XYZ file of C-alpha atoms in Angstrom:
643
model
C 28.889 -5.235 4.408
C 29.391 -2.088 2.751
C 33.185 -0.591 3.637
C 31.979 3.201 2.440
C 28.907 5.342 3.581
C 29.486 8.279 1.191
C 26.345 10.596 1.697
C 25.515 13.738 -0.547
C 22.586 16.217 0.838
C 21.789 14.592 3.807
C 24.383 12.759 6.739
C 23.589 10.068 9.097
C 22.300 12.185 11.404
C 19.856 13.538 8.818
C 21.667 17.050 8.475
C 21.294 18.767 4.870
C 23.659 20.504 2.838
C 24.025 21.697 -0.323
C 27.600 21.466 -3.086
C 26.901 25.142 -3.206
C 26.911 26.014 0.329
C 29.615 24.707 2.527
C 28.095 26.636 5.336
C 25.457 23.674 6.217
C 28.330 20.869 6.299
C 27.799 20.070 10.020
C 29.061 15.706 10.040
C 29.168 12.527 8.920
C 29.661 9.139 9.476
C 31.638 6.614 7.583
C 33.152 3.403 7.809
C 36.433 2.961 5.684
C 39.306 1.074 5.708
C 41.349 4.355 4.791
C 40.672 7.477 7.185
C 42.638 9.886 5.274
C 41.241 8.899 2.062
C 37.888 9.621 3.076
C 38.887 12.908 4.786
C 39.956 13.525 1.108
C 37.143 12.894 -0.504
C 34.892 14.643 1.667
C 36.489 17.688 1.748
C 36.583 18.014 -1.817
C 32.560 17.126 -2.151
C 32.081 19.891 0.006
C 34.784 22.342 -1.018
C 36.620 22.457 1.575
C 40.356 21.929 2.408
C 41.476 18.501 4.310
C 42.750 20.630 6.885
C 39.291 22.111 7.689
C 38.627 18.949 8.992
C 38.821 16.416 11.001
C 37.546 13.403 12.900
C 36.474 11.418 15.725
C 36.890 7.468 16.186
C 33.373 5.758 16.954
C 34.530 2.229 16.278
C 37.161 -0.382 15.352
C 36.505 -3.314 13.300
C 39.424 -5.809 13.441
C 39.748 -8.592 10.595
C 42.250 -11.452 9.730
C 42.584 -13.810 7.645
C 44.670 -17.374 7.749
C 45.255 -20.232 5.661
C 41.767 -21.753 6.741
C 39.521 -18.641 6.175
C 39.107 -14.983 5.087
C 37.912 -11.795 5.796
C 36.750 -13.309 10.152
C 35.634 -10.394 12.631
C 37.534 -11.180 15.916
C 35.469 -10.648 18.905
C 36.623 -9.835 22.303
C 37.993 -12.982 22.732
C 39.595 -13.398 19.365
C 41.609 -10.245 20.359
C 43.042 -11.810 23.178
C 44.720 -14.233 20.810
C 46.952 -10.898 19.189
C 48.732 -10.909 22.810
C 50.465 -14.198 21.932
C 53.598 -13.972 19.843
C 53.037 -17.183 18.269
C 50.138 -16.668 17.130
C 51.121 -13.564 15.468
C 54.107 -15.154 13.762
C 51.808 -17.129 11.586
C 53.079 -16.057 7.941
C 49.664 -16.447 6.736
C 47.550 -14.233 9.084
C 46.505 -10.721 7.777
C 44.953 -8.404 9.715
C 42.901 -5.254 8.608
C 40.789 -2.631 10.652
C 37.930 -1.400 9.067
C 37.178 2.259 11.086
C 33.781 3.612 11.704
C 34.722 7.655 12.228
C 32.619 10.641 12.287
C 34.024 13.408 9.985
C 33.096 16.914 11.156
C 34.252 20.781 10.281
C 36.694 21.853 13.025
C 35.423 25.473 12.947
C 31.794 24.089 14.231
C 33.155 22.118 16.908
C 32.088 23.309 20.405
C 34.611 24.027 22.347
C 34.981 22.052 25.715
C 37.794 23.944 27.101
C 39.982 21.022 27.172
C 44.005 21.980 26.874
C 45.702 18.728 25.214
C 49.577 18.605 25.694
C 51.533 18.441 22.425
C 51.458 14.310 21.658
C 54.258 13.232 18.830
C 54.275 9.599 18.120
C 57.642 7.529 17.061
C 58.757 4.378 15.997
C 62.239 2.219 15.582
C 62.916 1.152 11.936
C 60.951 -1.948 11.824
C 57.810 -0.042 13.592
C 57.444 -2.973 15.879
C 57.742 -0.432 18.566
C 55.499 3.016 18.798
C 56.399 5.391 21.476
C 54.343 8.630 22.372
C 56.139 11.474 23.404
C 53.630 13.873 25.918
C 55.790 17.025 25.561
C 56.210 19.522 28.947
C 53.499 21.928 29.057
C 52.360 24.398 31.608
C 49.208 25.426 30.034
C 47.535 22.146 30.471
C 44.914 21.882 32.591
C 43.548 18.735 34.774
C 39.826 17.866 33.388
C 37.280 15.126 33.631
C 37.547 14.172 29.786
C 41.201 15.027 29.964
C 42.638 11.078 29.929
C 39.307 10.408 27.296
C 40.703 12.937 25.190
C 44.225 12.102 25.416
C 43.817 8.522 24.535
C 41.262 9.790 21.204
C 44.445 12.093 19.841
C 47.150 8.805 20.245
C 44.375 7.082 18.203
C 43.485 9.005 15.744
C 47.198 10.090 15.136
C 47.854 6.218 15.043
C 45.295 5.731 11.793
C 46.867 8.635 10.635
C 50.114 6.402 10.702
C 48.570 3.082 9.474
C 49.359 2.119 13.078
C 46.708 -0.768 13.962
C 44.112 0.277 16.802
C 43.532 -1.748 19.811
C 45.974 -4.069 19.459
C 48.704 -4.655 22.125
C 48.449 -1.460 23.583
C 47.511 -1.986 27.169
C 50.617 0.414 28.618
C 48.988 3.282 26.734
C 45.961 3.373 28.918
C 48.329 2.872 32.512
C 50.679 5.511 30.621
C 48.208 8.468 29.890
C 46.120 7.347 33.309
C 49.271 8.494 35.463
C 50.127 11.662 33.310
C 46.841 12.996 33.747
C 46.856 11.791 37.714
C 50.170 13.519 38.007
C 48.597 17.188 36.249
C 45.342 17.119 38.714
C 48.140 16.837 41.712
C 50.679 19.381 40.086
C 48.273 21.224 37.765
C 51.245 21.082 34.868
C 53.907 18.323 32.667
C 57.074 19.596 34.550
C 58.974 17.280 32.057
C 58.295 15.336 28.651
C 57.161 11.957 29.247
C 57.502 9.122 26.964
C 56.023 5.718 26.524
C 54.946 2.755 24.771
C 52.069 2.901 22.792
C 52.097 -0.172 21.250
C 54.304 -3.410 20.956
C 54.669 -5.489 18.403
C 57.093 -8.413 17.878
C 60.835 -7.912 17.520
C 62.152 -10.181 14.804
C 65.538 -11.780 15.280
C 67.716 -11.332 12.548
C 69.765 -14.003 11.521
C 73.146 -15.084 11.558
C 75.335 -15.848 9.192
C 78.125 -18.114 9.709
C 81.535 -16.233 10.267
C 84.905 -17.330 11.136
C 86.856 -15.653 13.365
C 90.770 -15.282 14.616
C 90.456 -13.856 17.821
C 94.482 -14.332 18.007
C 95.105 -11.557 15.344
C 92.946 -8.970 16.651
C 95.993 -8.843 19.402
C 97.974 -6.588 16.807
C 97.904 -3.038 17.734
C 99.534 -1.234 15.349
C 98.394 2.297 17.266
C 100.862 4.015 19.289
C 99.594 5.947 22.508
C 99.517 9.512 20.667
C 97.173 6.965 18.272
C 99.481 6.884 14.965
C 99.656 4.007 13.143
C 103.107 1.820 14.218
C 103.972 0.196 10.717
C 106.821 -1.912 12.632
C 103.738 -3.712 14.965
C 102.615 -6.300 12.215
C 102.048 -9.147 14.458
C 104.449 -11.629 13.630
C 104.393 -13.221 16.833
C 100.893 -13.422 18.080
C 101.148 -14.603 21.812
C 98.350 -16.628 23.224
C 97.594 -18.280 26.812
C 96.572 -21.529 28.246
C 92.773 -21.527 27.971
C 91.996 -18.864 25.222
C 89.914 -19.638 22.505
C 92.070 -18.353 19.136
C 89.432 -19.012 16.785
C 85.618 -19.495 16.434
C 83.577 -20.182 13.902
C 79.703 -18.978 14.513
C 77.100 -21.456 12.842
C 74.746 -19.784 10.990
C 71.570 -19.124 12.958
C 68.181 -18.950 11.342
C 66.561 -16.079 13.197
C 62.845 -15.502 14.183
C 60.572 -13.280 12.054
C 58.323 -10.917 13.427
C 55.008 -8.511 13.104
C 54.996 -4.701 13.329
C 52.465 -2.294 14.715
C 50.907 -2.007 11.236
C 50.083 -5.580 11.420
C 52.664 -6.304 8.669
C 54.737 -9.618 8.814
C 58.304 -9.080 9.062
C 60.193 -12.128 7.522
C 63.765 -13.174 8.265
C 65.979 -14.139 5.313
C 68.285 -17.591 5.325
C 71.857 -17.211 7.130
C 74.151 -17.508 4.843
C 76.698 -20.805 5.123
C 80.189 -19.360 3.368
C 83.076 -19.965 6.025
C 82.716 -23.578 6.730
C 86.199 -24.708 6.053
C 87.591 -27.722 7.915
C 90.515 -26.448 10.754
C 93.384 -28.930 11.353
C 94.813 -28.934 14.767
C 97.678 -29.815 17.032
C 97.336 -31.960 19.909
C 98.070 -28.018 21.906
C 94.308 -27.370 20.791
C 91.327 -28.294 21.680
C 88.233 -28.289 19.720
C 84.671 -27.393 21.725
C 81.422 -27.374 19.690
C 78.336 -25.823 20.912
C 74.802 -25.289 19.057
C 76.098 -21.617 18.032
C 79.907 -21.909 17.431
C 82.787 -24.309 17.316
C 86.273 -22.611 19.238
C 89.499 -24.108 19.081
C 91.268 -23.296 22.793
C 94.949 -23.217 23.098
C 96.159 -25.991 25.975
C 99.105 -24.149 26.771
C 100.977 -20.288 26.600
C 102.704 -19.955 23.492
C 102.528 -18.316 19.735
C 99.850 -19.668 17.293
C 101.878 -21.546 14.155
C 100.179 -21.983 11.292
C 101.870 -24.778 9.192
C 100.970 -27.336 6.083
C 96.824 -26.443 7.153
C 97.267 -26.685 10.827
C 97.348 -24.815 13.876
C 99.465 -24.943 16.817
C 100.598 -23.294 19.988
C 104.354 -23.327 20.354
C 106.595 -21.765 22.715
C 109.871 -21.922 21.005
C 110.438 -19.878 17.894
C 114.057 -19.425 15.712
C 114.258 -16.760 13.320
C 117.584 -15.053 11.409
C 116.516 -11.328 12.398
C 114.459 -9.311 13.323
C 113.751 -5.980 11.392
C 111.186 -3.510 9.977
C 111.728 -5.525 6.628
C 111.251 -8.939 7.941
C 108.686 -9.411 10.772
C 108.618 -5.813 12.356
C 108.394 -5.250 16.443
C 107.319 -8.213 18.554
C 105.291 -7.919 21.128
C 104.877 -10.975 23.130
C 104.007 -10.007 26.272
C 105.710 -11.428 29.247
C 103.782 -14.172 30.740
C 102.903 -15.814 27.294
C 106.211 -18.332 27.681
C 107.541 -17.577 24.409
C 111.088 -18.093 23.373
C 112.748 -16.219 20.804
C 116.210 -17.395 19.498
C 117.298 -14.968 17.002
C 120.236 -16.434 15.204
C 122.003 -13.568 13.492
C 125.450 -13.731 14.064
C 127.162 -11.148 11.408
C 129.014 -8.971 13.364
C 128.559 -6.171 10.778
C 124.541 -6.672 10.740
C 122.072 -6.539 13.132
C 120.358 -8.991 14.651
C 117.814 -6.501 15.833
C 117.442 -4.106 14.007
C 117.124 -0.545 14.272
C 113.937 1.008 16.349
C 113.134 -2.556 17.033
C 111.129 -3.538 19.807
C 110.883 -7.252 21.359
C 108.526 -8.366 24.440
C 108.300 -11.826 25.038
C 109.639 -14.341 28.297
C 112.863 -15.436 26.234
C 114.931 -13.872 24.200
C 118.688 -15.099 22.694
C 120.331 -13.059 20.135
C 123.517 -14.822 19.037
C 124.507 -10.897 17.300
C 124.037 -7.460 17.722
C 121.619 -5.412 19.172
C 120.816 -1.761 16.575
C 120.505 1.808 17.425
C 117.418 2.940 19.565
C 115.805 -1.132 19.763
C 114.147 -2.329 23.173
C 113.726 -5.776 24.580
C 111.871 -6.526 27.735
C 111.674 -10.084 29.017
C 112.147 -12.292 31.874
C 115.352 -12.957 30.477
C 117.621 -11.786 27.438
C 120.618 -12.956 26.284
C 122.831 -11.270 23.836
C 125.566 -12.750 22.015
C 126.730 -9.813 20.289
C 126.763 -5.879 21.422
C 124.298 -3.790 22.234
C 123.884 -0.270 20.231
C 124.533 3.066 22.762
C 120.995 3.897 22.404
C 119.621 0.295 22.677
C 117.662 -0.442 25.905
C 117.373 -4.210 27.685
C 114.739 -4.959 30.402
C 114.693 -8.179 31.961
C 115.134 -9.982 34.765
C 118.123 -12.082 33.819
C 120.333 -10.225 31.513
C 123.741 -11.564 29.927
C 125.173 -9.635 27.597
C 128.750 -9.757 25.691
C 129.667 -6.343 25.138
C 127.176 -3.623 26.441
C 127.044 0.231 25.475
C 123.769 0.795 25.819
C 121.517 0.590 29.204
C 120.693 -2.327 30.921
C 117.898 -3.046 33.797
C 117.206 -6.019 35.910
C 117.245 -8.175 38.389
C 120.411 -10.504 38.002
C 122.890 -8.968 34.943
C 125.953 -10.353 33.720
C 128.305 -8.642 31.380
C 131.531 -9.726 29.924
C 132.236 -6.286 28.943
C 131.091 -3.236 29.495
C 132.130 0.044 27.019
C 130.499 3.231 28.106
C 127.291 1.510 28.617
C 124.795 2.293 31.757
C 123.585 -0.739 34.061
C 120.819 -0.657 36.937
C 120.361 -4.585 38.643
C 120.431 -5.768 41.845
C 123.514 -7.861 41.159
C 125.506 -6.884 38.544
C 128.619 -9.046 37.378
C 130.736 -7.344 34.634
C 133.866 -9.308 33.457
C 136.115 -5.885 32.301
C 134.863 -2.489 32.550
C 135.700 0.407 29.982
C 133.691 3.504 31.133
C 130.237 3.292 32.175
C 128.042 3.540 35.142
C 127.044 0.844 37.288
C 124.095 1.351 39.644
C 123.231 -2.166 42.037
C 122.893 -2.963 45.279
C 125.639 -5.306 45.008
C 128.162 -5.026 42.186
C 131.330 -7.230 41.016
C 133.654 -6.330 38.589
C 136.535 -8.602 37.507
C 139.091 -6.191 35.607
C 138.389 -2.299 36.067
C 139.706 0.069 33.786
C 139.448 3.483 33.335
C 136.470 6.226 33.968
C 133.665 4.452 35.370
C 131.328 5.425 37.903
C 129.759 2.359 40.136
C 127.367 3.053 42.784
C 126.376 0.696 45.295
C 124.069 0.278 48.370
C 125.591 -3.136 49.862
C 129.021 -4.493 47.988
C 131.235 -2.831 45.556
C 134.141 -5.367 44.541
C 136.304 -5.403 42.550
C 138.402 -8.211 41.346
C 141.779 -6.348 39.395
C 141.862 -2.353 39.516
C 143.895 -1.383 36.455
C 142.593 2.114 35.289
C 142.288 5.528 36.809
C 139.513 7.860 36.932
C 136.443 5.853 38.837
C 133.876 6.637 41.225
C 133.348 4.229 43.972
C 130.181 5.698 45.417
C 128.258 3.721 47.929
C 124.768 5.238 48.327
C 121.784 3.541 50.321
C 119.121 5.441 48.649
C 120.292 4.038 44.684
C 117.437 1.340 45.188
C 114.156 1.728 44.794
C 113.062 -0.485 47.729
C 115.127 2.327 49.919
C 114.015 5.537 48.249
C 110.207 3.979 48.916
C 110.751 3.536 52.405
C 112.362 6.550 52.888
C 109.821 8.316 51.334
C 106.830 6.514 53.396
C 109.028 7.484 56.771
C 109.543 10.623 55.866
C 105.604 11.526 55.176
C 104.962 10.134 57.954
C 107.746 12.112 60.069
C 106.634 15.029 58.195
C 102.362 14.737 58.908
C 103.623 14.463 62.907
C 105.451 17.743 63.149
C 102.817 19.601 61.314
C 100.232 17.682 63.804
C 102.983 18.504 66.641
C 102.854 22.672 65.973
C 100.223 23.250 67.536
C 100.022 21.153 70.612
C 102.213 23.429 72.497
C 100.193 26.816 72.359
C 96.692 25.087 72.514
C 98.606 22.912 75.913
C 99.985 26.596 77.609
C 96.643 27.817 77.308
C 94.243 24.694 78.611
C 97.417 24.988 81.801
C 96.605 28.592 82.205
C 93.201 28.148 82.396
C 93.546 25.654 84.989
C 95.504 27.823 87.026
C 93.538 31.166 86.515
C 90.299 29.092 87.927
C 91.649 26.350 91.132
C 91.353 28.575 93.636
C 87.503 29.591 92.592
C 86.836 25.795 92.660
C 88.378 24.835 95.608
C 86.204 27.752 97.272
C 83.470 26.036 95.279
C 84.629 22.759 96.811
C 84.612 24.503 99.619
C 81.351 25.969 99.917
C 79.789 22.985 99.126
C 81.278 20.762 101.778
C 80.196 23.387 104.213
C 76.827 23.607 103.151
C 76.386 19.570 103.496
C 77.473 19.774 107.182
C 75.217 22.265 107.931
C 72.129 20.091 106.460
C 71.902 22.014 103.656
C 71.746 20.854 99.940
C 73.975 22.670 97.499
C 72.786 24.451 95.021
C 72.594 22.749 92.154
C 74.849 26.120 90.115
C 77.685 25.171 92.277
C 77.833 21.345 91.452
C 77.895 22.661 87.704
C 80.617 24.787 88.220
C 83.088 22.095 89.830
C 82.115 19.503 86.978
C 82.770 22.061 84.196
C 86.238 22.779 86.506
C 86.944 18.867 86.210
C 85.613 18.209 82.741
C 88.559 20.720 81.875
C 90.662 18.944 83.734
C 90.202 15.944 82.390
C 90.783 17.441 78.865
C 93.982 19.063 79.765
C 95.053 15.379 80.517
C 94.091 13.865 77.642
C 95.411 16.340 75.268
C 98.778 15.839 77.143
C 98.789 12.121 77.011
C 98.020 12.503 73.978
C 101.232 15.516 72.602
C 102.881 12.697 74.605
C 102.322 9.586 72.534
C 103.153 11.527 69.179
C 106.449 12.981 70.140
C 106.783 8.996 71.414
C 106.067 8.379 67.707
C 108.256 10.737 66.368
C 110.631 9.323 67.421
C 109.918 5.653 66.943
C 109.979 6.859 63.113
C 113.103 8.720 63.652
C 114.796 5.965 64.846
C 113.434 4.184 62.143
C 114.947 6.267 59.405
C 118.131 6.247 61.208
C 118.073 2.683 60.967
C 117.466 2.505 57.714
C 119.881 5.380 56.557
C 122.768 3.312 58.778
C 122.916 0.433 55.835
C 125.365 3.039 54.900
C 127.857 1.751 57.644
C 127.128 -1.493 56.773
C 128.068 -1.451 52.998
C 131.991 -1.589 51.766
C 134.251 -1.371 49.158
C 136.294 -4.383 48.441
C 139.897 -4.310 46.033
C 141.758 -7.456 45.829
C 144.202 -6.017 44.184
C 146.437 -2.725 45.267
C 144.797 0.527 44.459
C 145.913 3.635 41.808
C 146.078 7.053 42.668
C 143.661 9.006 40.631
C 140.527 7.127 41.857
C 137.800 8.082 44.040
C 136.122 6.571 46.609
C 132.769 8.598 48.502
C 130.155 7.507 51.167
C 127.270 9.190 50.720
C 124.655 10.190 53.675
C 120.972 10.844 53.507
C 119.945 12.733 56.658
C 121.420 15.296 56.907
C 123.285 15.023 53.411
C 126.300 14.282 53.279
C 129.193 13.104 51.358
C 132.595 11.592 52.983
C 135.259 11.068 50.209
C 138.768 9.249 50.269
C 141.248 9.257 47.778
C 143.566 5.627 47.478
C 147.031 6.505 46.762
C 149.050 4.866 44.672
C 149.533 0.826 45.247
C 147.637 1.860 48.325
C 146.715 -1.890 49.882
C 142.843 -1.231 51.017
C 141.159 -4.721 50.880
C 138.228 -3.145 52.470
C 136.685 0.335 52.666
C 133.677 0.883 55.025
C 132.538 3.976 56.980
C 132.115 4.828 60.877
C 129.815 6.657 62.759
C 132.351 8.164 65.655
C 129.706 10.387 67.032
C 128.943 13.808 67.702
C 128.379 13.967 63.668
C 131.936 12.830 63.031
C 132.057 10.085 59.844
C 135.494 8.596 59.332
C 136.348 6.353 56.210
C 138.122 3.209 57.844
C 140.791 1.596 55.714
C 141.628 -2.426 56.214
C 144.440 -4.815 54.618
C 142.655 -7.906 55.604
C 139.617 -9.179 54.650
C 136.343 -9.106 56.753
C 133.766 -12.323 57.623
C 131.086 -12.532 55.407
């Protein structure tokens, strides 16, 4: 069949015209393959601009062609067959639209007083998807060709597009059907509303293979103001049981597709470059899927690369550690890792300045540097620690400590200025320094030191002068918690308590001010019933109003009562708590020096009591008593107590 109609003097519709006089151009009709070409050309026969005209859609022609044939009209049926993907994917089908359209003047349209909304179409990259975008409008107006002419602008702006008519575009009808039912019920587009006009098929890239170490992507070399921390290089990268600590993806050949132009979309090949064989330890485990392959670690540890294989171990010995060497290792806690660290130089150190170690173990066998941290379950240090060097761990034993300590269980076989916070702390000989524990041992005490306690305080050989023996209840955390709790508590009751009083006084007064009306009330009502004659029904009202008052008066009392009752249960509470004081003591094996200090400390109300030991004073144990009345008195004993 003929793909172009091109008609000079006379259209279709047997209207004349003339190349002289572009007056008498009324329409015509053409069927093209290529809308805008033909707009074009006519406009030009006719001398007129493109933009003088326009045109209206009168029918689609749909072709494709296959392997088998060329050039097939699809019927109704046929059409169906573009809803199925498959289909579709064929790499040989084509598919072209041949367009019958009527091309007409604009200026010599009749007008049918038909407002369209502003319609933009869209599309992703691959133009497998085309959305229309109905903009808000308050000038449009509900009409009985208004969804007709709706639809004809999506279409014609599709050919404009070279997007494919007809095809896979059911959701533009339901779309455009409920815009124009929600104008006749509103009479406006409150918002823009957008949609899918037509939907092609997505293709599926592929994927090429990759190999990945999901153990180093553990290094954070970011601190939290989000510079870059040159000492985190990941030297020690700490894995658990059950992670996978690398995968490699297997390439994936991926699925092509067809866009709303009708154009096939082809995938390329994955590309195969990181297929190297792994070697692994018996602490691996190697699972293979259809997409990857992931090597899982059996147990916590470090990955170890050695001689081409991997492995997870838990033990690791290294001379230093330093910004030059490995950097700051960070180990986390529960990854099992232990870190011997063998430096033993006395005039080097083992780790090194501005160092930072987190891992379950670590040993040093030397010196800890100025300003480096290690937190662990435990540490051991075979050397000393720097001034400004901080441990963290649960178990801590440590030669010769200046720096500050904090854990659990600490031992020390000499402590120089340093600060330590424990629950037990053991220190061999004490120079200086501050001890804060619940319970605290020191074998040889010299001079200047401060330990607090909350329990014990005991000391093995006094030599020195100038210490603190504070014991203080509130130096744990536990107790300051507690007391806090109480005290909210305490606090949230009094404020509740304020007001019971005044609102209590005046419920009583009312009470008072109105008995006497009620029992005449009372009254009057009893007399009425022996005279046969029902109450009104005003004065029963008044007597349960009376009682309903009553009754709230009670309630409110019981319940002022039950939180001054709970005051005080907290009270008691807190002064049960605070009394651990009485409990705790100060014990000197050996005879005391003038010169030394020894202080109980109270929480509610605050309060120190302080006692000075006199010289070869013979104290074994120091405890304070509660004599009443407010009275604390510091009781002195040669003998030792029962533990």
């Amino acid at each position: 069949m003929g793909l172009f109609d091109k008609i000079k003097g006379n259209n279709t519709d047997g209207t004349t015209q003339s190349d002289g006089d572009t007056s008498e151009f009324k329409s015509i009709v053409i069927d093209t393959i290529n809308v805008i070409k033909e707009l074009k050309n006519v406009a030009a026969a006719n001398h007129l601009k493109p933009t003088e005209l326009s045109f209206k859609l009168l029918r689609t022609t749909t072709y494709y062609s296959d392997e088998k044939s060329e050039n097939n009209e699809m019927n109704e049926e046929e059409l169906k067959l573009l809803l199925d993907d498959s289909f579709l994917l064929n790499p040989n089908l084509k598919l072209t639209q041949h367009y019958r359209v009527e091309i007409y003047k604009i200026a010599d349209q009749e007008d049918d007083h038909t407002i369209l909304p502003d319609i933009t179409l869209s599309g992703n990259k691959s133009l497998t998807k085309i959305i229309a975008m109905v903009a808000q409008s308050h000038d449009v107006k509900y009409t009985s060709k208004l969804e007709e002419k709706m639809i004809e602008d999506i279409q014609i702006k599709k050919i404009k597009a070279g997007i494919l008519v007809g095809i896979r575009d059911q959701n533009m009808y339901k779309e455009v059907k409920k815009i124009v039912a929600n104008i006749r019920v509103n009479g406006i587009i409150d918002q823009n509303q957008t949609f899918v006009v037509c939907q092609g098929v997505d293709e599926v890239p592929s994927i090429n293979d990759d190999l990945i170490y999901h153990y180093k992507k553990k290094i954070n070399a970011k601190s939290s103001d989000g510079k870059v921390d040159y000492s985190k290089r990941g030297f020690v990268l700490a894995v658990e049981k059950d992670e996978c600590i690398i995968e490699y993806i297997k390439p994936q050949m991926g699925t092509p597709g067809r866009n709303c132009r009708g154009a096939y979309i082809p995938v390329k090949e994955p590309r195969k470059a990181n297929d190297i064989p792994i070697g692994i330890s018996a602490n691996l485990t190697k699972k293979e899927s259809e997409t990857s392959i992931k090597y899982i670690a059996n147990r916590g540890g470090y990955v170890n690369f050695d001689k081409g294989n991997y492995d997870i171990q838990d033990q690791m010995e290294i001379n230093e550690i330093s910004f030059k060497s490995t950097g700051s290792i960070d180990a986390n806690l529960g990854s099992n890792i232990k870190i011997n660290i063998k430096e033993s130089d006395i005039l080097k150190d083992a780790i090194g300045a501005g160092m930072s170690v987190e891992t379950t173990e670590v040993h040093v066998q030397g010196n800890i540097g100025s300003g480096a941290r290690i937190k662990a379950k435990i540490a051991e240090i075979g050397g000393q620690t720097h001034q400004t060097a901080y441990i963290e761990a649960d178990k801590i034993i440590i030669s010769v400590h200046r720096g500050e300590a904090n854990g659990s269980d600490v031992e020390i076989d000499r402590l120089e200025g340093g600060k330590v916070i424990g629950d037990t702390v053991h220190v061999k000989q004490m120079i200086g320094g501050e001890i804060i524990a619940k319970v605290v041992k020191i074998d040889n005490l010299m001079s200047n030191a401060k330990i607090t306690a909350s329990e014990i305080l005991e000391v093995t050989e006094l030599k020195g002068t100038n210490n603190k023996f504070i014991i203080d209840p509130s130096v744990t955390k536990e107790f300051n918690e507690l007391i806090e709790s109480i005290n909210k508590k305490i606090q949230k009751l009094e404020e509740e308590l304020k007001a019971f009083p005044r609102q209590l006084s005046a419920k009583k007064e009312f009470i008072e001010k109105n008995k006497p009306m009620a029992e005449m009330v009372k009254d009057k009502i009893m007399e009425l019933k022996r005279t046969g004659v029902e109450p009104p029904v005003t004065l029963f009202a008044k007597i349960k109003d009376f009682q309903e008052k009553v009754i709230d008066y009670n309630t409110f009392l019981q319940t002022f009562k039950d939180k001054k009752e709970e005051l005080q249960e907290y009270r008691d509470e807190l002064n049960k708590v605070q009394n651990k004081v009485f409990a705790a003591k100060i014990i000197n094996h050996s005879a005391w020096k003038e010169f030394n200090e020894v202080r109980f400390r109270l929480i509610s109300p605050p309060k120190d009591v302080t006692y000075n030991p006199k010289e070869r004073e013979i104290a074994r144990e120091i405890t304070l008593k509660d004599m009443g009345n407010g009275e604390h008195r510091i009781i002195r004993s040669g003998e030792y107590s029962s533990k």
